Short mmCIF file of C-alpha atoms in Angstrom, two decimals:
data_model
loop_
_atom_site.label_atom_id
_atom_site.label_comp_id
_atom_site.label_asym_id
_atom_site.label_seq_id
_atom_site.Cartn_x
_atom_site.Cartn_y
_atom_site.Cartn_z
CA MET T 1 1.70 -26.42 -66.50
CA LYS T 2 0.55 -23.03 -67.80
CA HIS T 3 -2.29 -22.86 -65.28
CA SER T 4 0.09 -23.86 -62.49
CA PHE T 5 2.47 -21.05 -63.40
CA ILE T 6 -0.35 -18.51 -63.43
CA TRP T 7 -1.55 -19.77 -60.08
CA LEU T 8 1.92 -19.46 -58.56
CA LEU T 9 2.27 -15.96 -59.98
CA LEU T 10 -1.09 -14.86 -58.56
CA THR T 11 -0.25 -16.41 -55.20
CA SER T 12 3.09 -14.60 -55.15
CA LEU T 13 1.54 -11.28 -56.05
CA LEU T 14 -1.18 -11.74 -53.45
CA GLY T 15 1.47 -12.58 -50.83
CA CYS T 16 3.41 -9.44 -51.70
CA ALA T 17 0.25 -7.39 -51.44
CA ASN T 18 -0.54 -8.88 -48.03
CA PHE T 19 3.03 -8.23 -46.88
CA ALA T 20 2.87 -4.64 -48.08
CA SER T 21 -0.46 -4.23 -46.35
CA ALA T 22 0.99 -5.63 -43.12
CA VAL T 23 3.99 -3.30 -43.33
CA ALA T 24 1.73 -0.33 -43.94
CA ALA T 25 -0.45 -1.30 -41.00
CA GLU T 26 2.63 -1.68 -38.80
CA GLU T 27 3.96 1.72 -39.83
CA GLN T 28 0.55 3.23 -39.29
CA ASN T 29 0.59 2.07 -35.66
CA TYR T 30 4.26 2.84 -35.00
CA PHE T 31 4.86 6.46 -34.06
CA ASN T 32 8.35 7.90 -33.73
CA VAL T 33 8.39 10.93 -31.43
CA ARG T 34 11.02 12.57 -33.66
CA ARG T 35 8.52 12.76 -36.51
CA TYR T 36 6.28 14.84 -34.26
CA GLY T 37 8.92 17.37 -33.28
CA ALA T 38 10.94 15.80 -30.44
CA VAL T 39 14.61 16.81 -30.61
CA GLY T 40 16.26 14.63 -27.94
CA ASP T 41 19.10 17.01 -27.17
CA GLY T 42 18.39 17.37 -23.45
CA LYS T 43 17.85 21.12 -23.84
CA ASN T 44 14.62 21.62 -25.75
CA LEU T 45 11.42 20.67 -23.93
CA ASP T 46 10.23 17.53 -25.73
CA SER T 47 7.14 16.56 -23.70
CA PRO T 48 4.77 18.58 -25.97
CA ALA T 49 6.02 16.59 -28.97
CA ILE T 50 5.80 13.29 -27.07
CA ASN T 51 2.23 14.07 -26.02
CA LYS T 52 1.40 14.99 -29.63
CA THR T 53 2.74 11.59 -30.68
CA ILE T 54 0.61 9.81 -28.07
CA GLU T 55 -2.48 11.70 -29.23
CA ALA T 56 -1.81 10.67 -32.83
CA ALA T 57 -1.50 7.02 -31.83
CA ALA T 58 -4.62 7.17 -29.67
CA ALA T 59 -6.57 8.73 -32.57
CA VAL T 60 -6.20 5.53 -34.63
CA GLY T 61 -7.00 3.22 -31.70
CA GLY T 62 -3.52 2.89 -30.24
CA GLY T 63 -0.04 1.84 -31.15
CA THR T 64 3.63 2.04 -30.25
CA VAL T 65 5.08 5.43 -29.38
CA PHE T 66 8.78 5.00 -30.08
CA VAL T 67 11.40 7.04 -28.21
CA PRO T 68 14.76 6.52 -29.98
CA ALA T 69 18.20 7.19 -28.52
CA GLY T 70 18.64 10.71 -27.17
CA THR T 71 17.86 12.74 -24.05
CA TYR T 72 14.30 14.08 -23.98
CA LEU T 73 13.77 16.91 -21.52
CA SER T 74 10.19 16.44 -20.37
CA GLY T 75 7.42 17.69 -18.21
CA SER T 76 4.26 15.60 -17.82
CA ILE T 77 3.76 12.86 -20.42
CA ARG T 78 0.09 11.85 -20.62
CA LEU T 79 -0.59 8.21 -21.40
CA LYS T 80 -3.73 6.92 -23.12
CA SER T 81 -5.44 3.56 -23.57
CA ASN T 82 -3.79 1.06 -25.92
CA ILE T 83 -0.50 2.95 -25.93
CA HIS T 84 2.88 1.23 -25.81
CA LEU T 85 5.54 3.74 -24.77
CA LEU T 86 8.75 2.13 -26.02
CA ILE T 87 11.90 3.77 -24.62
CA ASP T 88 14.77 2.43 -26.71
CA SER T 89 18.34 1.70 -25.61
CA GLY T 90 20.21 4.97 -25.30
CA ALA T 91 17.01 6.96 -24.80
CA VAL T 92 16.56 8.99 -21.61
CA ILE T 93 13.36 10.74 -20.57
CA LEU T 94 14.69 13.48 -18.30
CA GLY T 95 12.50 15.29 -15.76
CA ALA T 96 12.45 19.02 -16.45
CA PRO T 97 13.44 21.69 -13.93
CA GLN T 98 10.53 22.78 -11.75
CA ASP T 99 10.86 26.41 -12.82
CA LEU T 100 9.81 25.50 -16.37
CA LYS T 101 6.32 24.75 -15.01
CA ALA T 102 6.20 21.79 -17.40
CA TYR T 103 4.39 19.37 -15.08
CA ASP T 104 0.61 19.19 -15.17
CA GLU T 105 -1.40 20.78 -12.40
CA THR T 106 -2.55 18.69 -9.48
CA GLU T 107 -6.07 17.40 -10.03
CA PRO T 108 -8.99 18.39 -7.76
CA PHE T 109 -9.27 16.50 -4.49
CA MET T 110 -11.83 17.02 -1.76
CA PRO T 111 -10.06 16.97 1.62
CA PRO T 112 -9.50 15.79 4.24
CA ALA T 113 -7.18 13.03 3.05
CA TYR T 114 -6.19 9.92 4.99
CA GLN T 115 -2.94 9.62 3.03
CA ASP T 116 -0.12 12.03 2.21
CA GLY T 117 0.05 14.35 -0.77
CA GLY T 118 2.25 11.97 -2.73
CA HIS T 119 -0.56 9.39 -2.75
CA THR T 120 -3.26 11.97 -3.45
CA TYR T 121 -2.16 13.67 -6.68
CA PHE T 122 -1.16 11.88 -9.88
CA HIS T 123 -1.29 14.38 -12.74
CA ASN T 124 1.78 16.28 -11.57
CA SER T 125 4.04 13.35 -12.49
CA LEU T 126 6.62 12.83 -15.22
CA ILE T 127 4.57 10.02 -16.82
CA TRP T 128 0.96 9.53 -15.76
CA GLY T 129 -2.33 7.90 -16.73
CA GLU T 130 -5.79 7.64 -15.19
CA ASN T 131 -8.72 5.39 -16.11
CA PHE T 132 -6.96 3.77 -19.06
CA THR T 133 -6.82 0.20 -20.37
CA ASN T 134 -3.78 -1.48 -21.92
CA VAL T 135 -0.95 0.74 -20.74
CA PHE T 136 2.55 -0.46 -21.62
CA ILE T 137 5.92 1.12 -20.77
CA THR T 138 8.87 -0.94 -21.95
CA GLY T 139 12.32 -0.73 -23.46
CA HIS T 140 15.93 -0.72 -22.30
CA GLY T 141 16.12 3.06 -21.96
CA MET T 142 16.01 5.20 -18.82
CA ILE T 143 13.56 7.44 -17.03
CA ASN T 144 15.67 9.98 -15.15
CA GLY T 145 13.56 12.00 -12.75
CA GLY T 146 15.88 14.99 -13.00
CA ASP T 147 14.32 17.70 -10.84
CA LEU T 148 11.44 15.61 -9.46
CA LYS T 149 10.86 16.42 -5.80
CA GLU T 150 11.13 13.73 -3.14
CA TRP T 151 8.70 15.56 -0.86
CA ASN T 152 6.95 18.91 -0.70
CA PRO T 153 4.83 20.07 2.27
CA ILE T 154 2.51 22.05 -0.02
CA LEU T 155 0.96 18.84 -1.37
CA ASP T 156 0.25 17.59 2.15
CA LYS T 157 -1.34 20.89 3.12
CA MET T 158 -3.47 20.96 -0.04
CA CYS T 159 -5.08 17.61 0.72
CA GLY T 160 -5.35 18.16 4.46
CA ARG T 161 -2.67 15.65 5.37
CA ALA T 162 -0.31 18.23 6.88
CA SER T 163 2.80 16.70 8.36
CA GLU T 164 2.43 18.89 11.41
CA GLY T 165 -0.67 19.36 13.53
CA LYS T 166 -2.94 17.27 15.69
CA VAL T 167 -5.09 14.49 14.32
CA ASP T 168 -8.86 14.84 14.67
CA THR T 169 -9.79 11.77 16.71
CA ALA T 170 -13.30 11.71 15.21
CA THR T 171 -12.09 11.42 11.63
CA ASN T 172 -8.46 10.28 12.03
CA ALA T 173 -7.42 13.07 9.67
CA THR T 174 -5.29 16.14 10.18
CA PRO T 175 -7.32 19.38 10.14
CA LEU T 176 -7.08 21.16 6.80
CA PRO T 177 -4.86 24.24 7.09
CA ASN T 178 -6.15 25.93 3.93
CA ASN T 179 -9.31 24.84 2.13
CA GLY T 180 -8.77 27.16 -0.83
CA MET T 181 -5.26 26.41 -2.00
CA PRO T 182 -4.88 26.54 -5.81
CA PRO T 183 -3.43 23.64 -7.83
CA VAL T 184 0.35 23.47 -8.24
CA ARG T 185 2.78 22.10 -10.82
CA ILE T 186 5.22 20.35 -8.51
CA GLY T 187 6.49 17.26 -10.32
CA ASN T 188 7.15 14.51 -7.78
CA LYS T 189 6.76 11.02 -9.32
CA ALA T 190 8.39 9.24 -12.26
CA ILE T 191 5.39 7.03 -13.18
CA ALA T 192 1.90 7.41 -11.66
CA LEU T 193 -1.08 5.28 -12.72
CA LYS T 194 -4.55 5.44 -11.24
CA LEU T 195 -7.52 3.14 -11.95
CA CYS T 196 -5.85 1.55 -14.98
CA LYS T 197 -6.27 -2.00 -16.27
CA ASN T 198 -3.81 -4.30 -18.03
CA VAL T 199 -0.58 -2.51 -17.16
CA LEU T 200 2.89 -3.65 -18.19
CA ILE T 201 6.15 -1.96 -17.14
CA ARG T 202 9.17 -3.91 -18.34
CA ASP T 203 12.95 -3.57 -18.81
CA VAL T 204 13.19 0.17 -18.13
CA THR T 205 15.57 1.80 -15.65
CA ILE T 206 14.31 4.53 -13.32
CA PHE T 207 16.82 6.85 -11.68
CA HIS T 208 15.87 9.45 -9.04
CA GLY T 209 12.14 8.78 -9.17
CA GLY T 210 11.07 11.57 -6.79
CA HIS T 211 8.54 10.62 -4.12
CA PHE T 212 7.80 7.35 -5.98
CA GLY T 213 9.59 5.72 -8.88
CA ILE T 214 6.33 3.92 -9.70
CA LEU T 215 2.96 4.55 -8.06
CA ALA T 216 0.03 2.36 -9.11
CA THR T 217 -3.26 3.00 -7.30
CA GLY T 218 -6.49 1.11 -7.92
CA CYS T 219 -5.03 -0.74 -10.91
CA ASP T 220 -5.95 -4.27 -12.00
CA ASN T 221 -3.80 -6.81 -13.85
CA VAL T 222 -0.39 -5.22 -13.36
CA THR T 223 2.96 -6.68 -14.41
CA ILE T 224 6.26 -5.03 -13.44
CA ASP T 225 9.14 -7.11 -14.78
CA ASN T 226 12.92 -6.70 -15.10
CA VAL T 227 12.79 -3.08 -13.95
CA THR T 228 15.77 -1.42 -12.25
CA ILE T 229 15.05 1.46 -9.87
CA ASP T 230 17.78 3.49 -8.15
CA THR T 231 16.22 6.31 -6.18
CA ASN T 232 16.11 8.01 -2.78
CA ARG T 233 12.51 7.44 -1.68
CA ASP T 234 10.05 4.63 -2.45
CA GLY T 235 11.02 2.55 -5.46
CA MET T 236 7.53 1.30 -6.26
CA ASP T 237 4.25 1.61 -4.37
CA ILE T 238 1.38 -0.71 -5.31
CA ASP T 239 -1.75 0.61 -3.67
CA CYS T 240 -5.28 -0.85 -3.73
CA CYS T 241 -4.32 -3.00 -6.73
CA ARG T 242 -5.47 -6.48 -7.71
CA ASN T 243 -3.80 -9.26 -9.69
CA VAL T 244 -0.23 -8.01 -9.63
CA MET T 245 3.06 -9.64 -10.65
CA VAL T 246 6.39 -8.04 -9.68
CA SER T 247 9.30 -10.10 -10.97
CA ASN T 248 13.02 -9.90 -11.66
CA CYS T 249 13.33 -6.31 -10.39
CA ARG T 250 16.23 -4.53 -8.67
CA VAL T 251 15.19 -1.68 -6.39
CA ASN T 252 17.60 0.52 -4.44
CA SER T 253 16.04 3.14 -2.15
CA PRO T 254 18.12 4.23 0.85
CA LYS T 255 15.68 6.72 2.39
CA ASP T 256 12.45 4.79 2.02
CA ASP T 257 10.91 1.46 1.07
CA GLY T 258 11.98 -0.47 -2.01
CA ILE T 259 8.90 -2.49 -2.96
CA CYS T 260 6.02 -1.17 -0.91
CA LEU T 261 2.45 -2.43 -0.91
CA LYS T 262 -0.26 -0.19 0.47
CA SER T 263 -4.00 -0.02 0.87
CA THR T 264 -4.73 3.69 1.37
CA TYR T 265 -8.03 5.54 1.40
CA ALA T 266 -6.98 7.54 -1.68
CA LEU T 267 -9.88 6.13 -3.75
CA GLY T 268 -12.44 7.17 -1.16
CA GLU T 269 -12.98 3.60 0.00
CA ALA T 270 -11.20 0.88 1.91
CA ARG T 271 -10.03 -1.37 -0.94
CA LEU T 272 -7.89 -4.48 -0.59
CA THR T 273 -4.57 -4.97 -2.29
CA GLU T 274 -4.86 -8.64 -3.25
CA ASN T 275 -3.71 -11.51 -5.46
CA LEU T 276 -0.09 -10.44 -5.60
CA THR T 277 3.18 -12.17 -6.44
CA ILE T 278 6.69 -10.79 -5.84
CA ILE T 279 9.37 -13.11 -7.17
CA ASN T 280 13.09 -13.03 -8.00
CA CYS T 281 13.64 -9.46 -6.83
CA GLN T 282 16.47 -7.61 -5.11
CA VAL T 283 16.05 -4.69 -2.71
CA SER T 284 18.79 -2.59 -1.12
CA GLY T 285 19.50 0.64 0.76
CA PHE T 286 22.76 1.84 -0.76
CA GLU T 287 23.36 5.49 -1.62
CA GLU T 288 21.28 6.68 -4.56
CA GLY T 289 23.05 6.06 -7.86
CA THR T 290 25.48 3.49 -6.52
CA LEU T 291 23.39 0.54 -7.63
CA LEU T 292 23.61 1.79 -11.21
CA ASP T 293 27.32 2.57 -11.10
CA GLY T 294 28.09 -0.69 -9.29
CA THR T 295 29.89 0.80 -6.28
CA MET T 296 27.17 -0.08 -3.74
CA GLN T 297 28.15 2.61 -1.25
CA SER T 298 26.61 2.54 2.21
CA GLY T 299 25.27 5.79 3.56
CA PRO T 300 24.08 6.72 7.08
CA LYS T 301 22.90 3.61 8.90
CA ASN T 302 19.48 5.00 9.78
CA TRP T 303 18.65 5.71 6.13
CA ALA T 304 19.33 2.25 4.72
CA VAL T 305 15.69 1.25 4.32
CA GLY T 306 15.14 -0.34 0.90
CA ARG T 307 12.93 -3.19 2.11
CA ILE T 308 9.80 -5.04 1.00
CA LYS T 309 6.96 -3.70 3.12
CA PHE T 310 3.19 -4.06 3.40
CA GLY T 311 1.68 -0.91 5.00
CA THR T 312 1.87 1.45 6.72
CA GLU T 313 -1.33 2.74 5.05
CA SER T 314 -3.65 -0.26 5.33
CA SER T 315 -7.30 0.82 5.33
CA GLY T 316 -8.49 -2.08 3.17
CA GLY T 317 -5.70 -4.53 3.91
CA PHE T 318 -3.87 -7.24 1.96
CA ARG T 319 -4.88 -10.73 0.87
CA ASN T 320 -3.47 -13.68 -1.07
CA VAL T 321 0.22 -12.85 -1.43
CA THR T 322 3.25 -14.88 -2.48
CA ILE T 323 6.82 -13.59 -2.07
CA ALA T 324 9.69 -15.83 -3.15
CA ASN T 325 13.37 -15.87 -4.08
CA CYS T 326 14.27 -12.32 -3.02
CA THR T 327 17.47 -10.79 -1.66
CA PHE T 328 17.89 -7.89 0.76
CA ARG T 329 21.21 -6.01 0.98
CA ASN T 330 22.12 -3.23 3.38
CA SER T 331 18.45 -2.67 4.12
CA HIS T 332 15.62 -3.37 6.50
CA GLY T 333 14.04 -6.82 6.21
CA ILE T 334 10.51 -7.94 5.35
CA ALA T 335 7.71 -6.01 7.09
CA LEU T 336 3.98 -6.74 7.34
CA GLU T 337 2.14 -3.86 9.04
CA GLU T 338 -1.63 -3.67 9.44
CA VAL T 339 -2.61 -0.67 11.58
CA ASP T 340 -5.56 1.09 9.90
CA GLY T 341 -8.40 -1.35 10.57
CA GLY T 342 -7.96 -3.68 7.58
CA ILE T 343 -7.07 -7.34 7.35
CA LEU T 344 -3.76 -8.89 6.28
CA GLU T 345 -4.15 -12.59 5.51
CA ASN T 346 -3.02 -15.57 3.46
CA PHE T 347 0.68 -14.87 2.89
CA THR T 348 3.34 -17.33 1.76
CA ILE T 349 6.90 -15.96 1.98
CA ASN T 350 9.71 -18.29 0.92
CA ASN T 351 13.43 -18.22 0.10
CA LEU T 352 14.74 -14.86 1.33
CA THR T 353 18.42 -14.01 1.74
CA MET T 354 19.42 -10.94 3.75
CA THR T 355 22.82 -9.38 4.48
CA ASP T 356 23.62 -6.35 6.66
CA VAL T 357 20.07 -6.12 7.93
CA LYS T 358 19.04 -2.83 9.51
CA LYS T 359 16.58 -2.73 12.44
CA CYS T 360 14.80 -6.06 11.93
CA ALA T 361 14.83 -9.06 9.57
CA ILE T 362 11.20 -10.18 9.95
CA TYR T 363 8.61 -7.76 11.30
CA LEU T 364 4.90 -8.54 11.73
CA THR T 365 2.69 -6.12 13.63
CA THR T 366 -0.82 -4.84 14.05
CA GLY T 367 -1.82 -1.60 15.72
CA LYS T 368 -4.45 1.04 16.29
CA ARG T 369 -3.33 4.01 14.23
CA ASN T 370 -6.76 3.70 12.52
CA ARG T 371 -6.28 6.23 9.71
CA THR T 372 -9.61 5.28 8.12
CA PRO T 373 -12.91 7.19 8.38
CA ASN T 374 -15.95 5.71 10.13
CA LEU T 375 -13.93 2.69 11.19
CA THR T 376 -15.82 -0.23 12.73
CA THR T 377 -13.17 -2.98 12.51
CA THR T 378 -9.93 -3.76 14.32
CA SER T 379 -6.68 -4.37 12.47
CA ARG T 380 -6.02 -8.09 12.19
CA MET T 381 -3.46 -10.47 10.68
CA ARG T 382 -3.70 -14.21 10.11
CA ASN T 383 -2.47 -17.19 8.10
CA ILE T 384 1.16 -16.23 7.53
CA LEU T 385 3.83 -18.76 6.49
CA ILE T 386 7.47 -17.63 6.30
CA SER T 387 10.10 -20.22 5.41
CA ASN T 388 13.67 -20.66 4.25
CA VAL T 389 15.20 -17.36 5.36
CA VAL T 390 18.89 -16.64 5.91
CA ALA T 391 19.62 -13.27 7.58
CA ASP T 392 23.20 -12.27 8.37
CA GLY T 393 24.50 -9.17 10.11
CA VAL T 394 21.17 -8.32 11.72
CA ASP T 395 20.90 -5.10 13.72
CA ASN T 396 20.91 -5.53 17.50
CA LEU T 397 17.37 -4.10 17.75
CA SER T 398 15.97 -7.62 17.38
CA GLY T 399 16.00 -10.21 14.62
CA ILE T 400 12.32 -11.18 14.45
CA ILE T 401 9.45 -9.13 15.90
CA LEU T 402 5.93 -10.61 15.97
CA THR T 403 3.39 -8.44 17.81
CA GLY T 404 -0.37 -8.34 17.75
CA MET T 405 -2.76 -6.62 20.14
CA ALA T 406 -4.15 -7.98 23.38
CA GLU T 407 -7.72 -7.59 22.11
CA GLN T 408 -6.88 -8.90 18.61
CA PRO T 409 -3.86 -11.25 18.52
CA LEU T 410 -2.11 -12.36 15.36
CA GLU T 411 -3.49 -15.74 14.28
CA GLY T 412 -1.91 -18.71 12.56
CA ILE T 413 1.74 -17.64 12.23
CA ARG T 414 4.37 -20.20 11.18
CA LEU T 415 8.11 -19.61 10.75
CA GLU T 416 10.31 -22.48 9.59
CA ASN T 417 13.84 -23.04 8.34
CA ILE T 418 15.24 -19.71 9.57
CA ARG T 419 18.95 -19.02 10.17
CA LEU T 420 19.58 -15.64 11.79
CA THR T 421 22.92 -14.14 12.83
CA SER T 422 22.69 -10.98 14.93
CA ASN T 423 25.44 -8.43 15.33
CA GLY T 424 24.86 -8.81 19.09
CA GLY T 425 25.80 -6.25 21.70
CA GLY T 426 22.65 -6.41 23.81
CA THR T 427 23.09 -5.69 27.53
CA LYS T 428 21.57 -7.01 30.72
CA GLU T 429 19.66 -3.75 30.95
CA HIS T 430 18.13 -4.46 27.53
CA ALA T 431 17.18 -7.94 28.70
CA ALA T 432 15.34 -6.55 31.73
CA LYS T 433 13.51 -3.91 29.70
CA SER T 434 9.71 -3.77 29.74
CA ILE T 435 8.48 -3.45 26.15
CA VAL T 436 5.68 -0.95 25.55
CA GLU T 437 2.71 -1.60 23.29
CA LEU T 438 2.58 -0.04 19.83
CA GLY T 439 -0.95 1.25 20.36
CA SER T 440 -1.76 4.11 17.96
CA GLY T 441 1.88 4.83 17.15
CA TYR T 442 3.64 4.63 13.80
CA PRO T 443 4.68 1.01 13.30
CA ASN T 444 8.35 1.29 12.45
CA PRO T 445 10.28 -1.52 14.18
CA THR T 446 12.08 1.17 16.18
CA TRP T 447 8.94 2.05 18.18
CA ALA T 448 10.08 0.04 21.21
CA GLY T 449 13.81 0.61 20.81
CA THR T 450 16.22 -2.26 21.45
CA LEU T 451 14.11 -5.24 22.48
CA SER T 452 14.62 -7.67 25.33
CA ALA T 453 15.52 -10.64 23.09
CA TYR T 454 18.08 -10.61 20.31
CA GLY T 455 16.46 -13.28 18.10
CA ILE T 456 12.68 -13.49 18.47
CA PHE T 457 10.27 -11.23 20.35
CA ALA T 458 6.68 -12.55 20.13
CA ARG T 459 3.58 -11.19 21.89
CA HIS T 460 -0.21 -11.40 21.50
CA ILE T 461 -0.47 -14.37 19.12
CA LYS T 462 -2.96 -17.19 18.78
CA GLY T 463 -1.24 -20.16 17.20
CA LEU T 464 2.51 -19.62 16.74
CA GLU T 465 4.62 -22.38 15.19
CA LEU T 466 8.42 -22.25 15.02
CA ALA T 467 10.36 -25.05 13.33
CA ASN T 468 14.03 -25.45 12.49
CA ILE T 469 15.17 -22.07 13.80
CA THR T 470 18.85 -21.27 14.41
CA LEU T 471 19.77 -18.04 16.25
CA ASN T 472 23.35 -16.79 16.65
CA PHE T 473 25.24 -13.59 17.37
CA ARG T 474 28.63 -12.20 16.31
CA THR T 475 29.50 -10.37 19.52
CA ASN T 476 28.36 -11.27 22.99
CA ASP T 477 24.72 -10.52 23.72
CA PHE T 478 23.28 -10.69 27.24
CA ARG T 479 19.67 -11.00 26.16
CA PRO T 480 17.85 -14.30 25.71
CA ALA T 481 17.54 -15.56 22.16
CA ALA T 482 13.73 -15.54 22.35
CA GLN T 483 10.99 -14.05 24.49
CA PHE T 484 7.32 -15.03 24.43
CA ALA T 485 4.34 -13.28 26.03
CA ASP T 486 0.57 -13.76 25.70
CA ILE T 487 0.77 -16.68 23.28
CA ASP T 488 -2.16 -19.09 23.03
CA GLY T 489 -0.74 -22.22 21.44
CA LEU T 490 3.04 -22.20 20.99
CA GLU T 491 4.79 -25.03 19.17
CA ILE T 492 8.58 -25.06 18.94
CA ASP T 493 10.40 -27.79 17.07
CA ASN T 494 14.21 -27.82 16.71
CA LEU T 495 15.15 -24.34 17.89
CA LYS T 496 18.89 -23.87 18.40
CA ALA T 497 20.11 -20.69 20.09
CA GLN T 498 23.48 -19.29 21.02
CA VAL T 499 23.45 -17.56 24.42
CA ALA T 500 25.99 -15.82 26.61
CA ALA T 501 27.10 -17.48 29.81
CA GLY T 502 24.43 -17.30 32.49
CA VAL T 503 21.67 -16.21 30.08
CA ARG T 504 18.57 -18.33 29.56
CA PRO T 505 17.92 -19.27 25.91
CA ALA T 506 14.28 -18.18 26.09
CA THR T 507 11.81 -16.62 28.51
CA PHE T 508 8.10 -17.40 28.71
CA SER T 509 5.69 -15.14 30.57
CA ALA T 510 2.91 -16.62 32.67
CA ASP T 511 0.31 -15.96 29.98
CA VAL T 512 1.94 -18.28 27.42
CA ARG T 513 -0.44 -21.23 27.11
CA GLY T 514 -0.45 -24.55 25.29
CA VAL T 515 3.30 -24.90 24.86
CA ALA T 516 4.73 -27.87 22.95
CA LEU T 517 8.54 -28.18 22.82
CA ARG T 518 10.22 -30.73 20.57
CA ASN T 519 13.87 -31.31 19.72
CA SER T 520 14.90 -28.16 21.57
CA PRO T 521 16.70 -29.35 24.70
CA ALA T 522 18.24 -25.96 25.49
CA LEU T 523 14.84 -24.34 26.03
CA GLU T 524 13.25 -24.39 29.43
CA LYS T 525 10.17 -22.78 30.84
#
């Protein structure tokens, strides 16, 4: 009995010692920014203290940098490897005014660029990291961009991607206006990550994110989960990244894209964006701030973008993508754009619900913008499956636009279980309109204006399958529901279309070959 008691006592003491050791280790790797001088009053510049905290954590191999409740006026916050930036409930990281010069200088870049200044410079961001591993930003607090700029022409001029000026046809780049411009401290992004691995952004709210709420370029193994973004320009851009999961996010961005996937030449090579999943997300184009306050106010019609888009920059292309269970409100629809010589292939898109759709609900296009140096390939798109889509209140531009190129058609496109209701209003003049080719133009769905079919316009495709499609309009529309041109292999099964009196349900040009019609008695060739 005596030995048993001693054994229990020793075990208890050893357990206490282990617990104390664990607590000490936890405290050692848990760094409160207040202990390093952050005030959190929204007036004093706290980014020097936050960066000091990050340096202290990095010095012992990493840890959690804790931002407690308060408002932390900040310039550039520099992440490191193995750092967990935890922004607690009630904590706000607030972007400092530009005149404080608190943002880091733009890093060196050798022009000319094949992308704009926003995609070229990373260090002049509110929170940034480059070439790091294990980067985590979480918590139920807020990142408020404050005075972050949505766009500044100086950055475009610095990298040679001036917004004005002719493009050099030999290099597909805009001539550099000034080769000796000094670096600047123009803060323009909320979070910017370049060439990082094992990235997690979870639970935070981003308001007024500048040019990009989140920009990830050349990153591998990225998870963005349960993030709310309410901003004017792009919500999140995922560029040249691999193995990415975007889930349970709400992104409102009236003046630009909500969730945007790109494949720029910013890394000096044509790199694919691949192995990507977007699931259970909401995108919208309401006025900035009205997602967060719950009023959901609509602004000017032409600015309600807020969509999920692949492109426009597409030097490397996109591969192996799943998109599922997403809603679109007061925004453009889904867009797949491959125009810079890359390949877009192997997409499964399922369960989308859209209301008050601007411009176009489903938009697939390839083109010849070719903003890639020494290009030897043609933009191409293949193996796309889109199913179970309900789109209501679709702009009268056209509901679904599928366009390849005569020399390189889209291949293997299937749309099934689609219900589309157009606002209508198309005229006989619209129906008789000859639709131009995109060519080297910018691939917004507005490039051809109001199209000659209100439901589906399809051209230059090899292997197009349409099954269980219902097309309707709210007000009378004198265009056919569908128009097909230069299709090699067209299968239509159970297509139902509302049409105005005297209007044919669909038109088929002479170069539509291999047509199979099933369960669609209203269609005639």
